[in-house]
XYZ file of C-alpha atoms in Angstrom:
351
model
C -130.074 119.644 -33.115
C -128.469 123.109 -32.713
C -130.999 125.757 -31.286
C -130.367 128.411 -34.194
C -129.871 132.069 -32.732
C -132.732 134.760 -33.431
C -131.358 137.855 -34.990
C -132.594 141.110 -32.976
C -135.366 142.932 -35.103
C -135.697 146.884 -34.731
C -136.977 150.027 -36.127
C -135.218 152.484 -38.500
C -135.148 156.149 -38.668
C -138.015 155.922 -41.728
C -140.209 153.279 -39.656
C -138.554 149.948 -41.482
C -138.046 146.910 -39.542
C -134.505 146.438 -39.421
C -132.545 142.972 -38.884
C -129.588 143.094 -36.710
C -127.061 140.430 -37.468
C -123.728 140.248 -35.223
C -120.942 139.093 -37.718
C -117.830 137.690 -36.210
C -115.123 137.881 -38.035
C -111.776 135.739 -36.266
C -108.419 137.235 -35.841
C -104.956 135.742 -34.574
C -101.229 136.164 -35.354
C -100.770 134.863 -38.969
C -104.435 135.120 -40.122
C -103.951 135.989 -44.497
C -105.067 139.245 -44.476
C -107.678 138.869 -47.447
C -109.118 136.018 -45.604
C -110.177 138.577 -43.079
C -110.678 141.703 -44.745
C -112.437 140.546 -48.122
C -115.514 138.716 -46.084
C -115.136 141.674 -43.915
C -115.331 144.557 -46.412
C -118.041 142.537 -48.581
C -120.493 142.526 -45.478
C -119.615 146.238 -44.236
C -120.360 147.113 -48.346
C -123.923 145.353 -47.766
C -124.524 148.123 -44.682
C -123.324 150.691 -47.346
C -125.435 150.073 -50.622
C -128.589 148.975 -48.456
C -128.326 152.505 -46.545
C -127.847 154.749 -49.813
C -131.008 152.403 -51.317
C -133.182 152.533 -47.891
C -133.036 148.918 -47.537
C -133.568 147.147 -44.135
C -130.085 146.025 -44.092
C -128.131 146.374 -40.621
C -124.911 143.905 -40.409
C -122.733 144.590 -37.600
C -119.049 143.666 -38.341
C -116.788 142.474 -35.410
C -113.430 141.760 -35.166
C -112.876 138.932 -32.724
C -109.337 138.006 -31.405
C -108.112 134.693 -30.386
C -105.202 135.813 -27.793
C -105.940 139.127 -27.283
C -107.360 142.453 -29.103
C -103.744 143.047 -30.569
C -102.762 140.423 -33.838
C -100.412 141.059 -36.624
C -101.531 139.521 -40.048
C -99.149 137.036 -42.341
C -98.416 139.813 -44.777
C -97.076 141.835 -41.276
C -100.562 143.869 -41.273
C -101.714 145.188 -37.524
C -105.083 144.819 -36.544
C -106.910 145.939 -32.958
C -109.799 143.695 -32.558
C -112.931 144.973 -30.667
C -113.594 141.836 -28.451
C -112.103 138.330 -27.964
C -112.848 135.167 -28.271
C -113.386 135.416 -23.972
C -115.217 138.340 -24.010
C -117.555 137.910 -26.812
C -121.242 137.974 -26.837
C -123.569 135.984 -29.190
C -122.951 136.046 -33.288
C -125.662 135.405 -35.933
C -122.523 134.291 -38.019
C -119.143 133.921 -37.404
C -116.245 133.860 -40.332
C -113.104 132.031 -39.358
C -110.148 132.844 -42.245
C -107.476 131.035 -42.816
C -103.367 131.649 -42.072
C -100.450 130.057 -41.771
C -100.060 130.104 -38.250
C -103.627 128.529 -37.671
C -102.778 124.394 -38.726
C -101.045 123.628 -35.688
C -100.856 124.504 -31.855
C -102.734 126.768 -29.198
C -104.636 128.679 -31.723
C -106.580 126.315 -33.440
C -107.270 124.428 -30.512
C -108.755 127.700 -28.764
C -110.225 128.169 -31.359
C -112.028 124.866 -31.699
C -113.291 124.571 -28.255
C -114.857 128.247 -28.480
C -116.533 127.398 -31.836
C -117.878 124.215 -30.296
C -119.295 126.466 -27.682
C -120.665 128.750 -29.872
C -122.330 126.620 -32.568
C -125.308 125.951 -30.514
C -126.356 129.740 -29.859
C -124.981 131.017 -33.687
C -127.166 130.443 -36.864
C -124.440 129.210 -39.101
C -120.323 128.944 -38.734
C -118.276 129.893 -42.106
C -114.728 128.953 -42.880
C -112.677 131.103 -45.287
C -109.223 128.637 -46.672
C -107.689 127.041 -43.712
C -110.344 128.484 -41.354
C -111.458 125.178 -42.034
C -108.875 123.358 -39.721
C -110.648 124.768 -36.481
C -113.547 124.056 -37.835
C -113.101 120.546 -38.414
C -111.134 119.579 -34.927
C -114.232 120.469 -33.282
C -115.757 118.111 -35.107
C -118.760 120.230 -36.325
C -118.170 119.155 -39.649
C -117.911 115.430 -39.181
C -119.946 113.627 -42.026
C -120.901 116.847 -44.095
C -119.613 118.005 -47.650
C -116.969 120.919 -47.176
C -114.340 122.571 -49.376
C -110.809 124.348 -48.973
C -108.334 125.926 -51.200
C -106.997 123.199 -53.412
C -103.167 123.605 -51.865
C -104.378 122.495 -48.486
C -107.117 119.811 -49.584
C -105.331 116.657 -49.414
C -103.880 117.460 -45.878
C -107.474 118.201 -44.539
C -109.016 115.150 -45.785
C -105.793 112.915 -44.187
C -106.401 114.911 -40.963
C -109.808 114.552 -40.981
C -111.021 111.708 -42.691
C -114.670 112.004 -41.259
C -115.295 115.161 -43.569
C -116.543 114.601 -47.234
C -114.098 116.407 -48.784
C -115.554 118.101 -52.736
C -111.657 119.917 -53.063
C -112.080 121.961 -56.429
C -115.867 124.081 -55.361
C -115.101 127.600 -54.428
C -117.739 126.985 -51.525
C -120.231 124.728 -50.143
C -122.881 124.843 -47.252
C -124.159 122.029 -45.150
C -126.512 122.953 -42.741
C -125.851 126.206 -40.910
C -121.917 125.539 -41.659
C -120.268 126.831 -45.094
C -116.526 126.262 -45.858
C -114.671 127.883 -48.797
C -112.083 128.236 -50.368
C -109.550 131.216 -49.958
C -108.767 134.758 -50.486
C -111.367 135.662 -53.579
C -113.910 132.706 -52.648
C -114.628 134.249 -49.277
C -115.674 137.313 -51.139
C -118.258 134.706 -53.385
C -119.179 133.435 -49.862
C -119.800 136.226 -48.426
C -122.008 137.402 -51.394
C -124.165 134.238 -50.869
C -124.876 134.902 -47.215
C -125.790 138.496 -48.450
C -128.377 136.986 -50.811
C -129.357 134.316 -48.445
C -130.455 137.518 -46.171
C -131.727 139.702 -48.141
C -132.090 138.592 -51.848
C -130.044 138.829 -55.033
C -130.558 142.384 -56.065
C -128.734 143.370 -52.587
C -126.026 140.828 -53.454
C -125.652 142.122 -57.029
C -125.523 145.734 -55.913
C -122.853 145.001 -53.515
C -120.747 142.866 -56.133
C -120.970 146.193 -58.154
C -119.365 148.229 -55.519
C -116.924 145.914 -54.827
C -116.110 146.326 -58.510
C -116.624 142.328 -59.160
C -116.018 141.021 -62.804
C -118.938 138.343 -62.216
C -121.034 136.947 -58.715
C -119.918 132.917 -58.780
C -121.867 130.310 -57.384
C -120.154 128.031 -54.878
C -120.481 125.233 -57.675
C -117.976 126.668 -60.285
C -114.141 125.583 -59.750
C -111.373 127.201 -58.003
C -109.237 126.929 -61.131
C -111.620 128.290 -64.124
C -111.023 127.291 -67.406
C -110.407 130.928 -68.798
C -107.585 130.919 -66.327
C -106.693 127.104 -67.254
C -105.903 128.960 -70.847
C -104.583 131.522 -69.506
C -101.783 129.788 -67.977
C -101.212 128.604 -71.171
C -100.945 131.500 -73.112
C -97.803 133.317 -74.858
C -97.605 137.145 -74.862
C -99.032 137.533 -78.124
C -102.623 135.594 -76.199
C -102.184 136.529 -72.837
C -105.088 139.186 -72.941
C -107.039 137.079 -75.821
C -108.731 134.916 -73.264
C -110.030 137.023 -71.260
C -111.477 139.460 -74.122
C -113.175 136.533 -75.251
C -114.936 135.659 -71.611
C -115.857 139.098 -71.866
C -117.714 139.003 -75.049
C -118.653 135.364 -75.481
C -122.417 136.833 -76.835
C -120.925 138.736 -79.476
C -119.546 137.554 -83.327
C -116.226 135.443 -82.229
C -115.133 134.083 -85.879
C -111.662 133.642 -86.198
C -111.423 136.483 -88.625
C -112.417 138.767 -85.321
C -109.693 136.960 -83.330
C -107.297 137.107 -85.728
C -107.374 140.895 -86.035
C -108.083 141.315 -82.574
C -104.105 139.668 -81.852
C -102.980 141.716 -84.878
C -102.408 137.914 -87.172
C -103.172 136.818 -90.618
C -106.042 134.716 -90.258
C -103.921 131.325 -91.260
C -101.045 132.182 -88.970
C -103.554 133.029 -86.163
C -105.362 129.424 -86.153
C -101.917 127.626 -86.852
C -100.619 129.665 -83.679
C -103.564 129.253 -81.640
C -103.585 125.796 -82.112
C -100.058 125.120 -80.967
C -100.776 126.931 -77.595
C -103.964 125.648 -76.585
C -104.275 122.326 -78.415
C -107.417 123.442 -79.738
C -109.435 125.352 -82.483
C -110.573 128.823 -82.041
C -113.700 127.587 -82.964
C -113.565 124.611 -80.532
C -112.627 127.017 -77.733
C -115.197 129.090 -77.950
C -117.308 127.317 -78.307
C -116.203 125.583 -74.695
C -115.803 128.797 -72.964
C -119.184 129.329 -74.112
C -120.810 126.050 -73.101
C -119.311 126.516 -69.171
C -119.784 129.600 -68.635
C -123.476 128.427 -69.767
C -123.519 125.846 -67.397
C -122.510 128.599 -64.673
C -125.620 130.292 -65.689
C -127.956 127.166 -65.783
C -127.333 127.347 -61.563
C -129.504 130.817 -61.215
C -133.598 129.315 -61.850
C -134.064 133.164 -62.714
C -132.571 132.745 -66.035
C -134.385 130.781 -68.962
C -132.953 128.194 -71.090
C -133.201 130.845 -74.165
C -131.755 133.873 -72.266
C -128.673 131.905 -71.329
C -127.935 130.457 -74.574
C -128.556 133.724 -76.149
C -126.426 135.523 -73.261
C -123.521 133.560 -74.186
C -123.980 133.643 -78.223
C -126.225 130.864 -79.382
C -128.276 131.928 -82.342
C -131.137 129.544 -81.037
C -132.079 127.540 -77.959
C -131.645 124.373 -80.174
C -128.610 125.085 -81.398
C -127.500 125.640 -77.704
C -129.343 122.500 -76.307
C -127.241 120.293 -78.686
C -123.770 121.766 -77.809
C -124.820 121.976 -74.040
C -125.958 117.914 -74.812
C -122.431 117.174 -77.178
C -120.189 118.830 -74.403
C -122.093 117.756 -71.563
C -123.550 114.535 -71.969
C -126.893 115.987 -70.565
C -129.519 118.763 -72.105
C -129.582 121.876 -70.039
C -133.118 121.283 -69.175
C -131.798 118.315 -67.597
C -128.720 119.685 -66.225
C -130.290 122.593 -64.284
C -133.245 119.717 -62.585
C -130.079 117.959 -60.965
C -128.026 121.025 -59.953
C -131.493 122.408 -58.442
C -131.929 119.015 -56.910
C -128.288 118.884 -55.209
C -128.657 122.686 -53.971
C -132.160 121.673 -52.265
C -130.367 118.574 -50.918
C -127.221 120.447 -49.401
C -129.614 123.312 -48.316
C -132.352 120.782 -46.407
C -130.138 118.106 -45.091
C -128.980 119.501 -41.682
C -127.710 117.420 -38.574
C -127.441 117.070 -35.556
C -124.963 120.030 -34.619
């Protein structure tokens, strides 16, 4: 069993205890640079909002390079880390993104063998998109659930059969290791570990000043269904979707939607139809009913103030079109999400 490392407790200016936490973050030639900099900018935020509210927050970010302090990103950004992988000292958490450079060769192996090193002395190890490849090679991850972007899942479980692959979450954790998957979903990561710290209301606050539509939980899917429509869409609905997601608790009759894309109410449903293969009715009513079931994950928010939140007239109403789409009541539904969480969350191993 890894010996978990104890973050360094001091003293603020106004008397506070204050938690120190070392976060690595890794950087090599071809790292994607929002791999790197959205984890990184998400936890330097937390330092930010806790400071302006007083709250004992104290993150420090570090760069860490692989080959040397000097490493030029895959979209040709130049970064200086402040340490390297040799010169180190101890982390509280280390973030390893993902590039296109990171698959194959000296890197990853590096890489691997310092992260092996590592895990024993570091409270938990997060991979970002194809951070995951180091990750795995050391074998760290052998036997526990993990995610990557959906492009690269079907290579990592081939190379690396021993993982238990879930390809389509936007992150998991098991035991002190999370995996992810890229770009935006280290930012939803990154958020977690915030809240895992120091609470939601610290997490919210910093999803605000990053200017976030909506905090995800790791369970929702890399490719949403407002985007699924989305993709879908002509010009004449290419903003529709997203007005709806935005308003799901308000009056969405088709007379609103019709006028809202400037259509007769007949040509509008006729036209609808034809793009997405469904009602208006029907499809809000499903955006409605997931976006529920995203809500269902949070314990702080009652049966009545989701389906309210998302424009049910009454909790019946939404238990039997959570229970028609579902197969399962959302009283039900949130004891086995709750159940899975405290299952991923307790059931660490041998490190």
């Amino acid at each position: 069993m890894a010996t978990l490392f104890s973050p360094l407790s001091e003293k603020s200016s106004n008397g506070r205890s204050t938690t120190r936490r070392r976060i690595g973050f890794i950087g090599f030639d071809g790292v994607r640079t929002l791999d790197l900099t959205g984890p990184l900018e998400t936890f330097a935020a937390a330092r930010t909002v806790a400071a302006d509210g007083e709250a004992a927050c104290d993150y420090e970010v570090v760069v860490v390079g692989v080959n040397g302090k000097n490493f030029v990103s895959q979209s040709g950004v130049i970064f200086t880390a402040q340490q390297t992988i040799h010169s180190a000292r101890e982390f509280d958490t280390i973030v390893v993104p993902g590039g296109s450079r990171l698959q194959e060769g000296g890197t990853m192996t590096a890489l691997s063998a310092w992260l092996c090193a590592q895990a024993p002395k570091t409270r938990r190890i997060a991979s970002v998109c194809g951070g995951i490849y180091p990750l795995a090679q050391s074998g760290l991850l052998d036997g526990r659930q993990v995610t990557t972007h959906w492009r690269l899942a079907a290579d990592v479980a081939r190379r690396f059969p021993r993982l238990r692959l879930i390809p389509n979450a936007i992150f998991i954790k098991d035991g002190p290791f999370y995996t992810s998957a890229g770009v935006t979903a280290g930012i939803d990561l990154s958020l977690a570990l915030i809240e895992e710290d120091h609470g939601p209301r610290l997490a919210l606050a910093v999803a605000r000043e990053l200017v976030m539509y909506v905090k995800r939980s790791g369970e929702q899917e890399q490719y949403s269904e407002p985007l699924r429509f989305q993709t879908q869409a002509t010009d004449r609905f290419s903003d529709i979707v997203a007005w709806i997601v935005a308003h799901l608790h308000e009056n969405l009759s088709v007379e609103i939607l019709a006028e809202r894309a400037c259509c007769s109410v007949r040509h509008f449903s006729r036209l609808f139809k034809s793009v997405f293969g469904n009602t208006p009715a029907d499809f809000v009513e499903e955006l409605r009913l997931t976006e529920a079931r995203h809500r269902l994950a949070s314990p702080r928010n009652s049966l009545e103030s989701v389906g309210s939140s998302v424009g049910f007239h009454s909790a019946d109403a939404f238990s039997r079109a959570f229970e028609r789409r579902f197969g399962v009541r959302p009283q039900s539904y949130r004891r086995q999400i709750h159940h899975l969480g405290t299952k991923r969350s307790t059931g660490k191993r041998a490190a």
